[in-house]
C-alpha positions as a Python dict, from the first residue, in 0.01 Angstrom:
ca = {
    (1, 'M'): (0, 0, 0),
    (2, 'L'): (47, -172, 336),
    (3, 'A'): (55, 158, 523),
    (4, 'L'): (-272, 259, 357),
    (5, 'I'): (-443, -63, 460),
    (6, 'L'): (-308, -68, 812),
    (7, 'G'): (-378, 290, 909),
    (8, 'S'): (-208, 596, 1046),
    (9, 'W'): (56, 369, 1196),
    (10, 'A'): (89, 13, 1073),
    (11, 'I'): (-162, -177, 1292),
    (12, 'F'): (-192, 19, 1514),
    (13, 'G'): (104, 186, 1673),
    (14, 'P'): (116, 513, 1863),
    (15, 'T'): (-197, 720, 1896),
    (16, 'Q'): (-85, 1077, 1942),
    (17, 'G'): (175, 1304, 2097),
    (18, 'P'): (275, 1352, 2460),
    (19, 'A'): (29, 1423, 2736),
    (20, 'V'): (-99, 1777, 2755),
    (21, 'A'): (-178, 2005, 3045),
    (22, 'Q'): (-528, 1988, 3194),
    (23, 'A'): (-546, 1617, 3116),
    (24, 'P'): (-882, 1454, 3197),
    (25, 'F'): (-718, 1146, 3348),
    (26, 'D'): (-468, 1090, 3628),
    (27, 'L'): (-129, 1121, 3462),
    (28, 'G'): (67, 1133, 3785),
    (29, 'P'): (341, 874, 3833),
    (30, 'E'): (193, 725, 4153),
    (31, 'Q'): (-131, 599, 3989),
    (32, 'P'): (-323, 533, 4315),
    (33, 'G'): (-632, 431, 4118),
    (34, 'R'): (-458, 161, 3912),
    (35, 'V'): (-649, -167, 3924),
    (36, 'R'): (-445, -459, 4062),
    (37, 'A'): (-507, -834, 4046),
    (38, 'D'): (-432, -1147, 4246),
    (39, 'K'): (-223, -1437, 4123),
    (40, 'Q'): (-400, -1674, 3885),
    (41, 'P'): (-287, -2033, 3956),
    (42, 'E'): (-416, -2160, 3619),
    (43, 'A'): (-223, -1897, 3427),
    (44, 'I'): (93, -1964, 3628),
    (45, 'A'): (53, -2339, 3565),
    (46, 'A'): (34, -2267, 3191),
    (47, 'L'): (388, -2127, 3191),
    (48, 'P'): (630, -2370, 3025),
    (49, 'K'): (836, -2567, 3274),
    (50, 'G'): (1172, -2398, 3312),
    (51, 'F'): (1068, -2086, 3117),
    (52, 'K'): (1327, -1813, 3166),
    (53, 'F'): (1207, -1456, 3178),
    (54, 'V'): (1448, -1181, 3074),
    (55, 'E'): (1493, -1116, 3446),
    (56, 'P'): (1393, -1382, 3701),
    (57, 'G'): (1071, -1295, 3880),
    (58, 'V'): (1005, -1000, 3649),
    (59, 'F'): (772, -951, 3352),
    (60, 'T'): (966, -722, 3119),
    (61, 'V'): (730, -545, 2880),
    (62, 'A'): (803, -301, 2599),
    (63, 'V'): (559, -14, 2553),
    (64, 'S'): (563, 292, 2329),
    (65, 'P'): (449, 608, 2511),
    (66, 'G'): (284, 749, 2201),
    (67, 'G'): (10, 940, 2381),
    (68, 'P'): (-284, 915, 2620),
    (69, 'P'): (-497, 729, 2700),
    (70, 'L'): (-306, 416, 2590),
    (71, 'A'): (47, 504, 2698),
    (72, 'T'): (221, 831, 2774),
    (73, 'Y'): (483, 972, 3005),
    (74, 'A'): (348, 1081, 3341),
    (75, 'T'): (392, 1428, 3486),
    (76, 'D'): (739, 1328, 3607),
    (77, 'A'): (842, 1284, 3239),
    (78, 'K'): (978, 932, 3300),
    (79, 'T'): (704, 698, 3427),
    (80, 'V'): (482, 541, 3161),
    (81, 'V'): (111, 547, 3243),
    (82, 'G'): (-206, 463, 3051),
    (83, 'A'): (-436, 176, 2962),
    (84, 'D'): (-163, -45, 2816),
    (85, 'A'): (60, 15, 3120),
    (86, 'D'): (-232, -78, 3347),
    (87, 'F'): (-296, -397, 3151),
    (88, 'A'): (71, -494, 3168),
    (89, 'Q'): (52, -457, 3547),
    (90, 'L'): (-256, -679, 3562),
    (91, 'I'): (-81, -951, 3364),
    (92, 'A'): (228, -930, 3583),
    (93, 'D'): (9, -954, 3894),
    (94, 'S'): (-173, -1256, 3750),
    (95, 'L'): (156, -1437, 3690),
    (96, 'G'): (298, -1345, 4030),
    (97, 'L'): (569, -1128, 3877),
    (98, 'R'): (702, -777, 3923),
    (99, 'L'): (646, -550, 3622),
    (100, 'D'): (930, -375, 3441),
    (101, 'L'): (798, -142, 3169),
    (102, 'Q'): (1054, -56, 2902),
    (103, 'P'): (967, 260, 2702),
    (104, 'I'): (1060, 221, 2335),
    (105, 'A'): (997, 379, 1997),
    (106, 'W'): (706, 186, 1848),
    (107, 'A'): (896, 100, 1531),
    (108, 'D'): (1165, -73, 1739),
    (109, 'W'): (951, -339, 1903),
    (110, 'P'): (988, -620, 1644),
    (111, 'L'): (1368, -628, 1656),
    (112, 'G'): (1383, -582, 2032),
    (113, 'L'): (1134, -860, 2096),
    (114, 'A'): (1298, -1100, 1851),
    (115, 'S'): (1639, -1039, 2010),
    (116, 'G'): (1511, -1118, 2359),
    (117, 'K'): (1535, -771, 2515),
    (118, 'Y'): (1190, -811, 2669),
    (119, 'D'): (939, -1085, 2737),
    (120, 'A'): (644, -923, 2562),
    (121, 'V'): (516, -612, 2390),
    (122, 'I'): (195, -450, 2514),
    (123, 'S'): (168, -145, 2294),
    (124, 'N'): (-138, -136, 2069),
    (125, 'V'): (-1, -403, 1834),
    (126, 'G'): (-262, -543, 1597),
    (127, 'V'): (-274, -905, 1479),
    (128, 'T'): (-177, -957, 1115),
    (129, 'E'): (-102, -1272, 921),
    (130, 'Q'): (241, -1139, 832),
    (131, 'R'): (331, -1074, 1195),
    (132, 'K'): (210, -1420, 1296),
    (133, 'E'): (499, -1564, 1097),
    (134, 'K'): (741, -1429, 1359),
    (135, 'F'): (534, -1359, 1669),
    (136, 'D'): (263, -1508, 1889),
    (137, 'F'): (-43, -1311, 1999),
    (138, 'S'): (-285, -1306, 2292),
    (139, 'T'): (-567, -1065, 2210),
    (140, 'Y'): (-698, -820, 2468),
    (141, 'R'): (-860, -518, 2297),
    (142, 'K'): (-1060, -436, 1988),
    (143, 'G'): (-885, -224, 1728),
    (144, 'L'): (-1137, 54, 1671),
    (145, 'H'): (-1179, 379, 1486),
    (146, 'G'): (-1419, 634, 1630),
    (147, 'F'): (-1684, 855, 1473),
    (148, 'F'): (-1703, 1179, 1672),
    (149, 'V'): (-1913, 1492, 1616),
    (150, 'R'): (-1949, 1831, 1779),
    (151, 'A'): (-2137, 1818, 2107),
    (152, 'D'): (-2424, 2015, 1951),
    (153, 'S'): (-2444, 1802, 1633),
    (154, 'K'): (-2774, 1656, 1515),
    (155, 'V'): (-2591, 1336, 1410),
    (156, 'T'): (-2678, 1073, 1670),
    (157, 'A'): (-2537, 742, 1547),
    (158, 'I'): (-2314, 599, 1273),
    (159, 'S'): (-2282, 223, 1251),
    (160, 'E'): (-2306, 143, 880),
    (161, 'P'): (-2250, 314, 544),
    (162, 'K'): (-2601, 452, 503),
    (163, 'D'): (-2568, 640, 833),
    (164, 'A'): (-2285, 845, 682),
    (165, 'A'): (-2451, 919, 346),
    (166, 'G'): (-2424, 1286, 255),
    (167, 'L'): (-2207, 1376, 554),
    (168, 'K'): (-1884, 1573, 538),
    (169, 'I'): (-1614, 1377, 720),
    (170, 'S'): (-1259, 1479, 808),
    (171, 'V'): (-1003, 1201, 795),
    (172, 'G'): (-628, 1155, 764),
    (173, 'G'): (-512, 1131, 404),
    (174, 'G'): (-365, 794, 308),
    (175, 'T'): (-496, 621, 620),
    (176, 'N'): (-697, 309, 684),
    (177, 'Q'): (-990, 530, 777),
    (178, 'E'): (-984, 692, 435),
    (179, 'R'): (-979, 352, 265),
    (180, 'I'): (-1283, 236, 459),
    (181, 'L'): (-1486, 551, 403),
    (182, 'V'): (-1413, 553, 30),
    (183, 'E'): (-1561, 203, 16),
    (184, 'W'): (-1859, 312, 228),
    (185, 'S'): (-1924, 600, -10),
    (186, 'K'): (-1917, 364, -309),
    (187, 'Q'): (-2171, 140, -139),
    (188, 'N'): (-2397, 437, -70),
    (189, 'V'): (-2386, 556, -432),
    (190, 'A'): (-2460, 202, -552),
    (191, 'A'): (-2762, 198, -321),
    (192, 'G'): (-2890, 530, -456),
    (193, 'L'): (-2780, 729, -154),
    (194, 'K'): (-2563, 1040, -138),
    (195, 'P'): (-2184, 990, -135),
    (196, 'I'): (-1969, 1075, 165),
    (197, 'E'): (-1774, 1398, 121),
    (198, 'L'): (-1423, 1335, 255),
    (199, 'Q'): (-1193, 1617, 358),
    (200, 'L'): (-835, 1493, 392),
    (201, 'F'): (-588, 1631, 643),
    (202, 'D'): (-231, 1539, 729),
    (203, 'D'): (-260, 1630, 1096),
    (204, 'E'): (-504, 1588, 1381),
    (205, 'A'): (-516, 1959, 1455),
    (206, 'G'): (-648, 2035, 1108),
    (207, 'R'): (-915, 1766, 1137),
    (208, 'L'): (-1033, 1900, 1470),
    (209, 'V'): (-1042, 2261, 1349),
    (210, 'A'): (-1256, 2154, 1054),
    (211, 'L'): (-1497, 1979, 1289),
    (212, 'R'): (-1518, 2255, 1546),
    (213, 'S'): (-1563, 2526, 1283),
    (214, 'G'): (-1851, 2337, 1121),
    (215, 'R'): (-1671, 2274, 791),
    (216, 'V'): (-1727, 1902, 843),
    (217, 'D'): (-1989, 1701, 1029),
    (218, 'V'): (-1774, 1414, 1159),
    (219, 'I'): (-1414, 1331, 1242),
    (220, 'V'): (-1285, 976, 1207),
    (221, 'Q'): (-955, 848, 1349),
    (222, 'P'): (-832, 587, 1601),
    (223, 'H'): (-1088, 564, 1879),
    (224, 'A'): (-859, 604, 2180),
    (225, 'Q'): (-722, 936, 2052),
    (226, 'L'): (-1068, 1087, 2030),
    (227, 'V'): (-1178, 947, 2366),
    (228, 'F'): (-898, 1144, 2528),
    (229, 'I'): (-976, 1463, 2335),
    (230, 'A'): (-1348, 1438, 2412),
    (231, 'A'): (-1281, 1394, 2784),
    (232, 'R'): (-1031, 1679, 2785),
    (233, 'D'): (-1218, 1938, 2579),
    (234, 'K'): (-1581, 1830, 2629),
    (235, 'D'): (-1688, 1978, 2295),
    (236, 'I'): (-1703, 1658, 2086),
    (237, 'R'): (-1886, 1329, 2144),
    (238, 'R'): (-1881, 976, 2007),
    (239, 'V'): (-2160, 859, 1776),
    (240, 'G'): (-2013, 526, 1669),
    (241, 'T'): (-1714, 298, 1631),
    (242, 'L'): (-1575, 94, 1345),
    (243, 'S'): (-1338, -203, 1330),
    (244, 'A'): (-998, -82, 1215),
    (245, 'G'): (-988, -382, 981),
    (246, 'W'): (-1336, -334, 834),
    (247, 'P'): (-1497, -544, 699),
    (248, 'L'): (-1280, -783, 901),
    (249, 'K'): (-1235, -798, 1278),
    (250, 'S'): (-913, -637, 1397),
    (251, 'D'): (-786, -701, 1750),
    (252, 'V'): (-495, -573, 1957),
    (253, 'A'): (-277, -831, 2129),
    (254, 'I'): (6, -900, 2369),
    (255, 'T'): (295, -991, 2141),
    (256, 'T'): (562, -1250, 2223),
    (257, 'R'): (838, -1432, 2036),
    (258, 'K'): (710, -1710, 1812),
    (259, 'G'): (731, -2042, 1989),
    (260, 'S'): (859, -1900, 2318),
    (261, 'G'): (581, -2086, 2498),
    (262, 'L'): (457, -1778, 2684),
    (263, 'V'): (146, -1716, 2475),
    (264, 'D'): (-86, -1973, 2637),
    (265, 'A'): (-19, -1840, 2986),
    (266, 'L'): (-87, -1484, 2869),
    (267, 'T'): (-413, -1580, 2699),
    (268, 'N'): (-514, -1771, 3012),
    (269, 'A'): (-430, -1473, 3234),
    (270, 'T'): (-619, -1232, 3009),
    (271, 'N'): (-931, -1447, 3012),
    (272, 'G'): (-911, -1465, 3390),
    (273, 'L'): (-896, -1086, 3406),
    (274, 'I'): (-1191, -1059, 3168),
    (275, 'A'): (-1392, -1305, 3379),
    (276, 'N'): (-1323, -1137, 3714),
    (277, 'G'): (-1395, -789, 3580),
    (278, 'K'): (-1049, -649, 3650),
    (279, 'F'): (-972, -582, 3286),
    (280, 'R'): (-1291, -389, 3214),
    (281, 'A'): (-1245, -190, 3536),
    (282, 'S'): (-892, -105, 3422),
    (283, 'L'): (-1015, 15, 3082),
    (284, 'A'): (-1288, 219, 3253),
    (285, 'R'): (-1019, 437, 3415),
    (286, 'W'): (-938, 560, 3064),
    (287, 'N'): (-1293, 562, 2918),
    (288, 'L'): (-1205, 270, 2689),
    (289, 'E'): (-1465, 11, 2794),
    (290, 'E'): (-1588, 15, 2432),
    (291, 'E'): (-1265, -159, 2332),
    (292, 'A'): (-1295, -453, 2575),
    (293, 'L'): (-1298, -803, 2429),
    (294, 'D'): (-1531, -1072, 2561),
    (295, 'R'): (-1259, -1337, 2525),
    (296, 'S'): (-888, -1349, 2459),
    (297, 'E'): (-767, -1572, 2177),
    (298, 'T'): (-428, -1718, 2094),
    (299, 'N'): (-314, -1638, 1740),
    (300, 'P'): (-660, -1575, 1588),
    (301, 'P'): (-697, -1492, 1218),
    (302, 'G'): (-527, -1160, 1157),
    (303, 'L'): (-555, -900, 887),
    (304, 'P'): (-435, -1050, 556),
    (305, 'K'): (-118, -966, 370),
    (306, 'Y'): (-156, -700, 102),
}
């Protein structure tokens, strides 16, 4: 049941496979366009007195290179690049630290973080009430699903259930997206509108083929995945987004050990980056401005236990 509620990967996890050829973004290891930041005295002052990082002077961050644009291996097959890698660099800069990115399998982050192998995880981790029992969170991005259509589609916008009435939508079977759209369809029928016709697929390739062939009108899956595909292939376009926790808000956060004392400094640094525009500029490199938060929060309400 939990996997159904939390999505394709349990809030939110990897997004897709390795980077492909003809990528629309710079996937080289040098990253000359990466946005950098100055030290933030207020964030540094918020660090607990005597706090010991895994390595002195270094911000050690775990990240899962699950796929662009969030995190993937660069063209050298060893350097991790993407929006989460960029954000980790901004936080390290703000704290006056050198960044050490540690590539991991996404499922391994809870044990590795709890055992002190790294200072933080910046890898598309969503805030949940269950996770808050063991970890602290500093939010930085919205957890979103995306509605995308063929470039020549007559569908212009989807923001609420009635906008999807009567449409054929491809979605991953057993995912959070399916759960949400089933509820949307029920609301439409109750309101006297047409139901949503869902076509379930186990893989992204099948969903995209259904969309491109005209068998469905819309594809719905994690937003960042589709942003990358749209930029790469230029034959699909976004017509809306949806909170991954609908009807609740669902945010992505820097994750640290519960009670380590690091969370306030990270929230402070993130809000500084939001205020000075560095964070939004960093997301813009990967066409993810839609996911920017207006304010970072420490341990906000997360998705409930199920």
